GROMACS .gro file of C-alpha atoms in nm:
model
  285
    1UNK     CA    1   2.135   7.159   6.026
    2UNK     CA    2   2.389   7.407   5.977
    3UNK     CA    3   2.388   7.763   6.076
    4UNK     CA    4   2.561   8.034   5.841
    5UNK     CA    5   2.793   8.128   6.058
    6UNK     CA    6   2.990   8.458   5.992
    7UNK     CA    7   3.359   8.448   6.111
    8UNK     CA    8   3.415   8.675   6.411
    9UNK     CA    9   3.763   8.726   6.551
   10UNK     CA   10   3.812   8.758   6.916
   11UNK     CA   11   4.090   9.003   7.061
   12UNK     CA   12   4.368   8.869   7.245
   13UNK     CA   13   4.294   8.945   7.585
   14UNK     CA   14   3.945   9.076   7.739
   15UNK     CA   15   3.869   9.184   8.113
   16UNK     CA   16   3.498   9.121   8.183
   17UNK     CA   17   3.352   9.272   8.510
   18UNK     CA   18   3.202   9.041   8.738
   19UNK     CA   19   2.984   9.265   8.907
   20UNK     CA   20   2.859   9.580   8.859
   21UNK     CA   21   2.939   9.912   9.041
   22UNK     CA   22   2.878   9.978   9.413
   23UNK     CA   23   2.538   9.905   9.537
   24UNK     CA   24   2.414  10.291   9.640
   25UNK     CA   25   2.120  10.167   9.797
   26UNK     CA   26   2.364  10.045  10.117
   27UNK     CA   27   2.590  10.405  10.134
   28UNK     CA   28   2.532  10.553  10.406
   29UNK     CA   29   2.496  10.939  10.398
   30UNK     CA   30   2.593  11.187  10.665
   31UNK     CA   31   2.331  11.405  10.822
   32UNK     CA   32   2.333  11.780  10.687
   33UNK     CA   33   2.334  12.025  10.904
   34UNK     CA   34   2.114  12.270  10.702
   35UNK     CA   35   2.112  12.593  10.952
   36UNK     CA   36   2.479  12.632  10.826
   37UNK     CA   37   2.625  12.798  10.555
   38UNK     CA   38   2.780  12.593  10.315
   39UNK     CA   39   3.116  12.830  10.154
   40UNK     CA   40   3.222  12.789   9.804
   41UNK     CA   41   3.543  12.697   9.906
   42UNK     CA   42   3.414  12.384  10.121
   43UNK     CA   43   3.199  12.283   9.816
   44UNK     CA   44   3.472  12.269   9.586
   45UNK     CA   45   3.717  12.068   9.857
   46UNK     CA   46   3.395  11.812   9.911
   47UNK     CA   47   3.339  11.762   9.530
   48UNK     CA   48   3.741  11.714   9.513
   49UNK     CA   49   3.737  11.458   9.780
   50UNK     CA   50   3.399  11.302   9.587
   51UNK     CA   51   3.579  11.288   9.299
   52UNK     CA   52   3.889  11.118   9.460
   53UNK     CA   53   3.736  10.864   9.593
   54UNK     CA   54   3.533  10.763   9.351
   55UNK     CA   55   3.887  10.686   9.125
   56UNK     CA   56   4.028  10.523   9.390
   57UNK     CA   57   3.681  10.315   9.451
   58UNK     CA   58   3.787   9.927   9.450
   59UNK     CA   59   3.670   9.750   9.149
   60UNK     CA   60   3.479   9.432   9.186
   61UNK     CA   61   3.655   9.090   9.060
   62UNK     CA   62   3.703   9.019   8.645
   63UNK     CA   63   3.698   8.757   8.420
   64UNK     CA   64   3.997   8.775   8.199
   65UNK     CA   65   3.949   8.569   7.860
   66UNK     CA   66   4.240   8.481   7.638
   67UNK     CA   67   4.152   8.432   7.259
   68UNK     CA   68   4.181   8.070   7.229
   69UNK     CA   69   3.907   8.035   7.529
   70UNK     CA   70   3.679   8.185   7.345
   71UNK     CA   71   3.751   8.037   7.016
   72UNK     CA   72   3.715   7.703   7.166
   73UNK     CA   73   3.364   7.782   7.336
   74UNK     CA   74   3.254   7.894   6.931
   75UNK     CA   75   3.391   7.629   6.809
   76UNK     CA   76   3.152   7.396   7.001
   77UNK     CA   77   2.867   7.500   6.781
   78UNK     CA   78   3.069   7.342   6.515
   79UNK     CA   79   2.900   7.037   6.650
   80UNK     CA   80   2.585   6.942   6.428
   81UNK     CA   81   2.432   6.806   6.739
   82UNK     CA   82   2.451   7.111   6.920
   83UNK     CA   83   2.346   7.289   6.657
   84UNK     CA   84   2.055   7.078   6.583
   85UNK     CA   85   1.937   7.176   6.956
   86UNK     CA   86   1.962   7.554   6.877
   87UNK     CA   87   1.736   7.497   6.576
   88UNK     CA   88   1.498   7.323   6.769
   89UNK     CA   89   1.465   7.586   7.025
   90UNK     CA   90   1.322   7.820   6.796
   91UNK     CA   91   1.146   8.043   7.057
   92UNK     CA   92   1.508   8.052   7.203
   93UNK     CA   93   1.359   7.936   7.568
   94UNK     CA   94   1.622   7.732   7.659
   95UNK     CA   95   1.952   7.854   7.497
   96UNK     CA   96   1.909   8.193   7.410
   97UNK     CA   97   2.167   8.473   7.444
   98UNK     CA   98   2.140   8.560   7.814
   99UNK     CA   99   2.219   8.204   7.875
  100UNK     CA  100   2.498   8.094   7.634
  101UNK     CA  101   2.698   8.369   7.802
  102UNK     CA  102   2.619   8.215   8.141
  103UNK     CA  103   2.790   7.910   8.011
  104UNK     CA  104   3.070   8.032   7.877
  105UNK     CA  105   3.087   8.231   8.236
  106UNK     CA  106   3.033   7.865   8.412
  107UNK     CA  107   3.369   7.731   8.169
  108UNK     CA  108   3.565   8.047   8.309
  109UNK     CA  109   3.477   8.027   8.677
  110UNK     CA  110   3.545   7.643   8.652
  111UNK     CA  111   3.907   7.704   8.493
  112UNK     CA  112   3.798   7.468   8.200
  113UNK     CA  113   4.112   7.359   7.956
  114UNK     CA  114   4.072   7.355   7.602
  115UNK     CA  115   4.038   6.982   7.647
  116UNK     CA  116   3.748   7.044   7.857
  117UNK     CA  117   3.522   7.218   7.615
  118UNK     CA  118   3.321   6.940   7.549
  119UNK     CA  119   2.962   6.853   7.459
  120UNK     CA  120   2.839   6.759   7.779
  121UNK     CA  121   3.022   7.033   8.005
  122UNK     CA  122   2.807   7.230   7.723
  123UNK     CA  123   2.469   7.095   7.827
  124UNK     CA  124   2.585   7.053   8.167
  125UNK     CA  125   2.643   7.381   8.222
  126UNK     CA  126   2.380   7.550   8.046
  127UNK     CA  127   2.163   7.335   8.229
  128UNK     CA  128   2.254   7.499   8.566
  129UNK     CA  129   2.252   7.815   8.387
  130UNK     CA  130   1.867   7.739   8.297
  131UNK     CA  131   1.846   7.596   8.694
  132UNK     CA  132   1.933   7.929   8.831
  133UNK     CA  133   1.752   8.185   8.593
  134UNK     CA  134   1.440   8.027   8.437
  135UNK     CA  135   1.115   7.948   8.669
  136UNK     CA  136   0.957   7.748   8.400
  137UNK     CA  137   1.074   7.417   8.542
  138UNK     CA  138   1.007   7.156   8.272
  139UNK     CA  139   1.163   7.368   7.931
  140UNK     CA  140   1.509   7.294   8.042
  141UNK     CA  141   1.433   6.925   8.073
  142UNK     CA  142   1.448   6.927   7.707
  143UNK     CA  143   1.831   6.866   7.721
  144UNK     CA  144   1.843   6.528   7.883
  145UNK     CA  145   1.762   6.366   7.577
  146UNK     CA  146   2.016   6.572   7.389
  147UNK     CA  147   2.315   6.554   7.581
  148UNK     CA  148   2.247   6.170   7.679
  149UNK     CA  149   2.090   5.979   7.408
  150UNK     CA  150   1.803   5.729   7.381
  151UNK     CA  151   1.891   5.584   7.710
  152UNK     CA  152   1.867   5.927   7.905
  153UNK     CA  153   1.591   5.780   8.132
  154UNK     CA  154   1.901   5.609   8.296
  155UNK     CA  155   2.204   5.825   8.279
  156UNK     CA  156   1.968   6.195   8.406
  157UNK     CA  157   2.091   6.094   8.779
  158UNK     CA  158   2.437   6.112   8.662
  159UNK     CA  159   2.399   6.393   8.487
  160UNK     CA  160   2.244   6.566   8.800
  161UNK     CA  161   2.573   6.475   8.940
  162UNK     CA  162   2.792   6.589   8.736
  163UNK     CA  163   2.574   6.946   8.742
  164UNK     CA  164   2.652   6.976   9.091
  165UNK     CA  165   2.987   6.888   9.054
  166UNK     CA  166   3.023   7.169   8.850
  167UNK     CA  167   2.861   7.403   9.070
  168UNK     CA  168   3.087   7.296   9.339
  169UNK     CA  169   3.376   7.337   9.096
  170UNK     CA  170   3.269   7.727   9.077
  171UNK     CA  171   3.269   7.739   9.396
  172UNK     CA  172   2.859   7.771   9.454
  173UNK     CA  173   2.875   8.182   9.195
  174UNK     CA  174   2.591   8.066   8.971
  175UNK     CA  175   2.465   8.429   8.930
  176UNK     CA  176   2.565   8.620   8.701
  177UNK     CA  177   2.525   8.977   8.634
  178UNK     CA  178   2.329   9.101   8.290
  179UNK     CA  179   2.626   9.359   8.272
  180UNK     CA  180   2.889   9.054   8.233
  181UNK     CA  181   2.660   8.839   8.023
  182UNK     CA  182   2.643   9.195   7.779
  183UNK     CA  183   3.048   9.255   7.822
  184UNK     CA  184   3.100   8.856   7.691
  185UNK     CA  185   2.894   8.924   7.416
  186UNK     CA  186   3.087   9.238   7.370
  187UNK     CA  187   3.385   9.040   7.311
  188UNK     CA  188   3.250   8.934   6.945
  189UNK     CA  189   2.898   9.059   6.894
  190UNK     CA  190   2.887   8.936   6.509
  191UNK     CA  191   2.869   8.567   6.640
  192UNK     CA  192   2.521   8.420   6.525
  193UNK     CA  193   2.468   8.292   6.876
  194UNK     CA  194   2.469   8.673   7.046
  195UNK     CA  195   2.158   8.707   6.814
  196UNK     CA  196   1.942   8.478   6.967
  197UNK     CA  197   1.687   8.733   7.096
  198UNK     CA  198   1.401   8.560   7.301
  199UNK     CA  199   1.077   8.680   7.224
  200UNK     CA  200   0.860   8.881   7.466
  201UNK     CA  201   0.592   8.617   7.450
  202UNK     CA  202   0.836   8.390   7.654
  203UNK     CA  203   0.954   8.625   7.918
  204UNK     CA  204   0.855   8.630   8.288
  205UNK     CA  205   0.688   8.323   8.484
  206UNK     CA  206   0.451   8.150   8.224
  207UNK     CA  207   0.359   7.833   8.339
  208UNK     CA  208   0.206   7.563   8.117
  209UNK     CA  209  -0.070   7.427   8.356
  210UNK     CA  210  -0.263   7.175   8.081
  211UNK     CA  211  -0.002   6.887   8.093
  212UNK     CA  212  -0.222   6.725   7.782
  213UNK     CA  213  -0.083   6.977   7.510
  214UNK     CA  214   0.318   6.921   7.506
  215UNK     CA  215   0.506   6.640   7.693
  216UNK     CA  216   0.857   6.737   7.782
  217UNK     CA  217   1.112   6.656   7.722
  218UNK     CA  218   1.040   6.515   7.320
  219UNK     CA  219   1.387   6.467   7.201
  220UNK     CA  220   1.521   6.462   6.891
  221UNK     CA  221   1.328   6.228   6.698
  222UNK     CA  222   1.004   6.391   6.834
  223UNK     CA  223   0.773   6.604   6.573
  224UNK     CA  224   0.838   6.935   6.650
  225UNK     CA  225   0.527   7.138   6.798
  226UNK     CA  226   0.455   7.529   6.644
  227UNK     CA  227   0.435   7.794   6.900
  228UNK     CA  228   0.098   7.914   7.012
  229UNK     CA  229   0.267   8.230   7.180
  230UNK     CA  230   0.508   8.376   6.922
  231UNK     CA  231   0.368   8.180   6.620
  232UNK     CA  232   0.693   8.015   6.556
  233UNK     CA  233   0.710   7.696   6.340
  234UNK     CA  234   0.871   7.400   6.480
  235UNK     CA  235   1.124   7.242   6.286
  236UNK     CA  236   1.206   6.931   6.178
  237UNK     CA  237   1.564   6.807   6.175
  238UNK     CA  238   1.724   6.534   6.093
  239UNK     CA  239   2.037   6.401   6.300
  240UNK     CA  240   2.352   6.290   6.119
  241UNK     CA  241   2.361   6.063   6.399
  242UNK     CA  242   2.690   5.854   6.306
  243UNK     CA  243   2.879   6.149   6.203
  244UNK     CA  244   2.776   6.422   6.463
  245UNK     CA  245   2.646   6.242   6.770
  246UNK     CA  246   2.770   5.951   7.018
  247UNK     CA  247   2.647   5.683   7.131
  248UNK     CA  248   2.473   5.589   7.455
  249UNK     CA  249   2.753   5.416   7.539
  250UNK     CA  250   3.011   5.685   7.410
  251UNK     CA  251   2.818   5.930   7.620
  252UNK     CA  252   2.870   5.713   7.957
  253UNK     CA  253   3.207   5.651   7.894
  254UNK     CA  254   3.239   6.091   7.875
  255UNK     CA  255   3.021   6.148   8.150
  256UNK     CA  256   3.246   5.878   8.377
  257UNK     CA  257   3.575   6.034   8.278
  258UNK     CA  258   3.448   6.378   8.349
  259UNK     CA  259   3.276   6.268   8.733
  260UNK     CA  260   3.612   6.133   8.758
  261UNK     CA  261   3.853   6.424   8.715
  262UNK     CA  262   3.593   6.620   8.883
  263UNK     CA  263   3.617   6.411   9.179
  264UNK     CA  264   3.988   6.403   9.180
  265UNK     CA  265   4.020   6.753   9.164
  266UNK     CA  266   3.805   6.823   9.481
  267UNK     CA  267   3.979   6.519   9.617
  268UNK     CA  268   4.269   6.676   9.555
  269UNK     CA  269   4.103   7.031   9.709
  270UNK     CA  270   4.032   6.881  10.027
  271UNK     CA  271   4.384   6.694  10.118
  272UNK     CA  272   4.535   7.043  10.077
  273UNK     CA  273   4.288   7.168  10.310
  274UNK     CA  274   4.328   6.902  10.566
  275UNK     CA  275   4.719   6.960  10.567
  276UNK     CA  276   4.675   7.348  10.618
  277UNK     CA  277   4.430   7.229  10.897
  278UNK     CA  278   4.713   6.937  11.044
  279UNK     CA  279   4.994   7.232  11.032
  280UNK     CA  280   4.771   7.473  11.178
  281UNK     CA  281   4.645   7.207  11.506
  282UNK     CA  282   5.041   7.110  11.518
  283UNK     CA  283   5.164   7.456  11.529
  284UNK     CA  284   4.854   7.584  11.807
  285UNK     CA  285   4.971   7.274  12.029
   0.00000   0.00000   0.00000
């Protein structure tokens, strides 16, 4: 199903806060000594020094994104099966703005190539995303089938793998800040998915406790079911699956190459740690 997508161009470079400013809440303030006079003159040379260091305050670490990053991450949802998944999350509880940005976050902090901007490190990573911010467990689940195919009953486990190979990769900083989700989607705020505004219905911890009404995940092929909350209609699409999505077996062969060059890379991690270590014990004895 394709989206009409308007054409948004991205500058060349962008710096993207990590964090916000200084937490306040942990300054400590000096006691005031209120029996004494406070001159003009001291109040002025306090708000100068204020002022001071406030400019030469440390900022917090940045993300910065070249153009053809983020012209790769938009041109994944180029792919009809990834857009097929944004259509059928209608109510926008599973990819919805807050959490695209997360994953294109996750690609930064993991020092993705161009190369690397693939379907799977898609779901992959906006599965974690969904892992670290949702509490409704069982919505995100909706992605195995996805990602993996009619035979995702037996590649999940590896899929679990590879999401914690990936949150090794970025080093264990699976938060992110609502400031840097709102800077990325600063960077080219036309883009049709920055306007993927979940409803109010589906905010905060609402748990589905009758297990008869929807099984998750559905898939797919699966009817789609109309929203009781928001009064969305589910839609029903229809997969071009020979032009726009792989096979089972496609999607193993992906899924092995990437645990694969995500293992040699931390491989590769740990023998330069181990030599630092051997230098270090070589040079102490």
């Amino acid at each position: 199903m394709r989206h009409n997508q308007m054409c948004c161009e991205t500058p060349p470079t962008v710096t993207v806060h990590v964090k916000s400013g200084s937490n306040r809440s942990h300054q400590t303030r000096k006691p005031i000594n209120l029996k004494r006079p406070i001159l003009k003159d001291s109040w002025q040379a306090s708000e100068k020094n204020a002022h001071n260091n406030k400019s030469k305050r440390p900022k917090g670490p940045c993300l910065i994104i070249q153009r053809q990053e983020m012209t790769a991450f938009f041109k994944l949802f180029d792919d009809d099966l990834i857009q097929d998944f944004l259509w059928m999350d209608c109510c926008c509880k599973i990819a919805d703005k807050y959490l695209l940005a997360m994953t294109f976050v996750y690609f930064k902090r993991a020092k993705f190539t161009i190369n690397e901007h693939t379907r799977i490190n898609f779901f992959i990573a906006l599965y974690l995303a969904n892992t670290v911010e949702e509490d409704e467990e069982e919505a995100k689940y909706e992605i195995f089938p996805w990602a993996l195919g009619k035979n995702w009953r037996k590649l999940f486990p590896n899929f679990l793998k590879l999401r914690d190979q990936l949150w090794d990769r970025i080093d264990y900083r699976a938060i992110v800040s609502r400031r840097c989700c709102e800077e990325v989607m600063a960077i080219a705020p036309t883009h049709y998915i920055w306007q993927r505004e979940r409803s109010v219905h589906h905010s905060g911890a609402v748990r589905n406790y009758n297990r008869d009404e929807v099984h998750l995940p559905r898939g797919p092929s699966a009817t789609p079911v109309d929203c009781l909350l928001c009064g969305k209609k589910g839609r029903y699409v229809r997969l071009g699956l020979s032009s726009s999505s792989s096979s089972s077996s496609d999607t193993v062969e992906l899924m092995e190459k990437n645990s694969q060059e995500l293992h040699n890379s931390l491989s590769m991690d740990m023998i330069g740690k181990s030599s630092q270590a051997n230098s270090y014990s070589q040079g102490m004895i």
